[in-house]
Coordinates of N, CA and C in Angstrom, one line a residue:
M1 N 0.8 -1.2 0.0 CA 0.0 0.0 0.0 C 0.9 1.3 0.0
M2 N 1.9 1.3 0.8 CA 2.8 2.4 0.9 C 3.5 2.7 -0.4
S3 N 3.9 1.6 -1.1 CA 4.6 1.8 -2.3 C 3.7 2.3 -3.4
Q4 N 2.4 1.9 -3.3 CA 1.4 2.4 -4.3 C 1.2 3.9 -4.1
I5 N 1.2 4.4 -2.9 CA 1.0 5.9 -2.6 C 2.2 6.6 -3.0
L6 N 3.4 6.1 -2.7 CA 4.7 6.7 -3.1 C 4.8 6.8 -4.7
S7 N 4.3 5.7 -5.3 CA 4.4 5.7 -6.8 C 3.4 6.7 -7.4
D8 N 2.2 6.8 -6.8 CA 1.3 7.8 -7.3 C 1.8 9.2 -7.1
D9 N 2.3 9.5 -5.9 CA 2.9 10.8 -5.6 C 4.0 11.2 -6.6
L10 N 4.9 10.2 -6.8 CA 6.0 10.4 -7.7 C 5.5 10.7 -9.1
L11 N 4.5 9.9 -9.6 CA 3.9 10.2 -10.9 C 3.3 11.6 -11.0
I12 N 2.6 12.0 -10.0 CA 2.0 13.3 -10.0 C 3.1 14.4 -10.0
A13 N 4.1 14.2 -9.2 CA 5.2 15.2 -9.2 C 6.0 15.2 -10.5
C14 N 6.2 14.1 -11.2 CA 6.8 14.1 -12.5 C 6.0 14.8 -13.5
I15 N 4.7 14.5 -13.5 CA 3.8 15.2 -14.5 C 3.7 16.7 -14.2
A16 N 3.7 17.1 -13.0 CA 3.7 18.5 -12.6 C 5.0 19.2 -13.1
L17 N 6.1 18.5 -12.9 CA 7.4 19.0 -13.3 C 7.5 19.1 -14.9
L18 N 6.9 18.1 -15.5 CA 6.9 18.2 -17.0 C 6.0 19.3 -17.5
G19 N 4.9 19.5 -16.9 CA 4.0 20.6 -17.2 C 4.7 22.0 -17.0
L20 N 5.4 22.1 -15.9 CA 6.1 23.3 -15.6 C 7.2 23.6 -16.7
L21 N 7.9 22.5 -17.0 CA 8.9 22.6 -18.1 C 8.3 23.1 -19.4
I22 N 7.2 22.5 -19.8 CA 6.5 22.9 -21.0 C 6.1 24.3 -21.0
L23 N 5.5 24.8 -19.9 CA 5.0 26.1 -19.8 C 6.2 27.1 -19.8
S24 N 7.2 26.8 -19.1 CA 8.4 27.7 -19.1 C 9.1 27.8 -20.4
S25 N 9.1 26.7 -21.1 CA 9.7 26.7 -22.5 C 8.9 27.5 -23.4
A26 N 7.5 27.4 -23.3 CA 6.7 28.2 -24.2 C 6.8 29.7 -23.8
A27 N 6.9 30.0 -22.6 CA 7.1 31.4 -22.1 C 8.4 32.0 -22.6
L28 N 9.5 31.2 -22.6 CA 10.8 31.6 -23.1 C 10.7 31.9 -24.6
R29 N 10.1 31.0 -25.3 CA 10.0 31.2 -26.7 C 9.2 32.4 -27.1
G30 N 8.1 32.7 -26.3 CA 7.3 33.9 -26.6 C 8.1 35.1 -26.2
W31 N 8.9 35.1 -25.2 CA 9.7 36.2 -24.8 C 10.8 36.5 -25.9
Q32 N 11.4 35.5 -26.4 CA 12.4 35.7 -27.4 C 11.8 36.2 -28.7
S33 N 10.6 35.8 -29.0 CA 9.9 36.3 -30.2 C 9.5 37.7 -30.0
W34 N 9.1 38.1 -28.8 CA 8.7 39.5 -28.5 C 9.9 40.4 -28.7
L35 N 11.0 39.9 -28.1 CA 12.3 40.7 -28.2 C 12.7 40.9 -29.7
A36 N 12.6 39.8 -30.5 CA 12.9 39.9 -31.9 C 12.0 40.9 -32.6
L37 N 10.7 40.9 -32.3 CA 9.7 41.8 -32.9 C 10.1 43.3 -32.5
K38 N 10.4 43.5 -31.2 CA 10.8 44.9 -30.8 C 12.1 45.3 -31.5
G39 N 13.0 44.4 -31.7 CA 14.2 44.7 -32.4 C 14.0 45.1 -33.9
K40 N 13.0 44.4 -34.5 CA 12.7 44.8 -35.9 C 12.0 46.1 -35.9
E41 N 11.2 46.4 -34.9 CA 10.5 47.7 -34.9 C 11.5 48.9 -34.7
L42 N 12.5 48.6 -33.9 CA 13.5 49.6 -33.7 C 14.3 49.8 -35.0
E43 N 14.6 48.8 -35.7 CA 15.3 48.9 -37.0 C 14.5 49.7 -38.0
A44 N 13.2 49.5 -38.0 CA 12.3 50.1 -38.9 C 12.3 51.6 -38.7
H45 N 12.4 52.0 -37.4 CA 12.3 53.4 -37.0 C 13.7 54.1 -37.0
R46 N 14.7 53.4 -37.2 CA 16.1 53.9 -37.1 C 16.3 54.8 -38.4
P47 N 16.8 56.0 -38.3 CA 17.0 56.8 -39.5 C 18.0 56.2 -40.4
R48 N 17.9 56.4 -41.6 CA 18.8 55.8 -42.6 C 20.2 56.6 -42.4
P49 N 21.2 55.9 -42.7 CA 22.5 56.5 -42.5 C 22.6 57.7 -43.5
E50 N 23.1 58.8 -43.0 CA 23.2 60.0 -43.8 C 24.6 60.1 -44.4
I51 N 24.7 60.6 -45.6 CA 25.9 60.8 -46.3 C 26.3 62.3 -46.0
E52 N 27.6 62.6 -46.2 CA 28.1 63.9 -45.9 C 27.2 65.0 -46.2
G53 N 27.0 65.9 -45.2 CA 26.2 67.1 -45.4 C 24.7 66.8 -45.2
R54 N 24.3 65.7 -44.5 CA 23.0 65.3 -44.2 C 22.2 65.0 -45.5
A55 N 22.8 64.5 -46.4 CA 22.2 64.2 -47.7 C 21.6 62.7 -47.7
S56 N 20.4 62.6 -48.3 CA 19.9 61.3 -48.4 C 20.5 60.6 -49.6
E57 N 20.1 59.4 -49.9 CA 20.7 58.6 -51.0 C 20.6 59.3 -52.4
G58 N 19.4 59.8 -52.7 CA 19.2 60.5 -53.9 C 20.0 61.8 -54.1
A59 N 20.0 62.5 -53.0 CA 20.8 63.8 -53.0 C 22.3 63.5 -53.1
A60 N 22.7 62.3 -52.4 CA 24.1 62.0 -52.5 C 24.5 61.6 -53.9
R61 N 23.6 61.0 -54.6 CA 24.0 60.6 -56.1 C 24.1 61.9 -56.9
I62 N 23.2 62.9 -56.6 CA 23.4 64.1 -57.4 C 24.7 64.8 -57.0
E63 N 25.0 64.8 -55.7 CA 26.2 65.4 -55.2 C 27.4 64.7 -55.9
L64 N 27.4 63.4 -55.9 CA 28.5 62.7 -56.5 C 28.6 63.0 -58.0
A65 N 27.5 63.1 -58.7 CA 27.6 63.5 -60.1 C 28.1 64.9 -60.3
D66 N 27.8 65.8 -59.4 CA 28.3 67.1 -59.5 C 29.8 67.1 -59.2
L67 N 30.3 66.3 -58.3 CA 31.7 66.2 -58.0 C 32.5 65.7 -59.2
K68 N 31.9 64.6 -59.9 CA 32.5 64.1 -61.1 C 32.6 65.1 -62.2
E69 N 31.6 65.9 -62.3 CA 31.6 67.0 -63.3 C 32.7 68.0 -63.0
R70 N 32.8 68.4 -61.8 CA 33.9 69.3 -61.4 C 35.3 68.8 -61.6
I71 N 35.4 67.5 -61.3 CA 36.7 66.8 -61.6 C 37.0 66.8 -63.1
R72 N 36.0 66.5 -63.9 CA 36.2 66.5 -65.4 C 36.6 67.9 -65.9
K73 N 36.0 69.0 -65.3 CA 36.3 70.3 -65.7 C 37.7 70.7 -65.3
L74 N 38.1 70.3 -64.1 CA 39.5 70.6 -63.6 C 40.5 69.9 -64.4
E75 N 40.2 68.6 -64.8 CA 41.2 67.9 -65.6 C 41.3 68.5 -67.0
A76 N 40.2 69.0 -67.5 CA 40.3 69.7 -68.8 C 41.1 71.0 -68.7
I77 N 40.9 71.7 -67.6 CA 41.7 73.0 -67.4 C 43.1 72.6 -67.3
A78 N 43.4 71.6 -66.5 CA 44.8 71.2 -66.3 C 45.5 70.7 -67.6
S79 N 44.8 70.1 -68.5 CA 45.4 69.7 -69.7 C 45.3 70.8 -70.8
G80 N 44.7 71.9 -70.5 CA 44.8 73.1 -71.4 C 43.6 73.1 -72.4
V81 N 42.7 72.2 -72.3 CA 41.5 72.1 -73.2 C 40.5 73.2 -72.7
D82 N 40.0 74.0 -73.7 CA 39.0 75.0 -73.3 C 37.6 74.4 -73.5
L83 N 36.8 74.5 -72.4 CA 35.4 73.9 -72.5 C 34.5 74.9 -73.1

């Protein structure tokens, strides 16, 4: 009789421990997913990297084209070609 009671108690304790393990695992997975979601939200709201002079990508391309044109003109002046 005593071994039957001990066996039943042990079974209940193991099942409770298993249930606690499953719940804590699910909670941990949910926490990690929530953190990943918040990280993505922060990335979405982070300002894009600015290029010299607070220029966005489009303005930076225009600025780069302007610099290339200036270099072309300076090279022409240096070689003695009249534009």
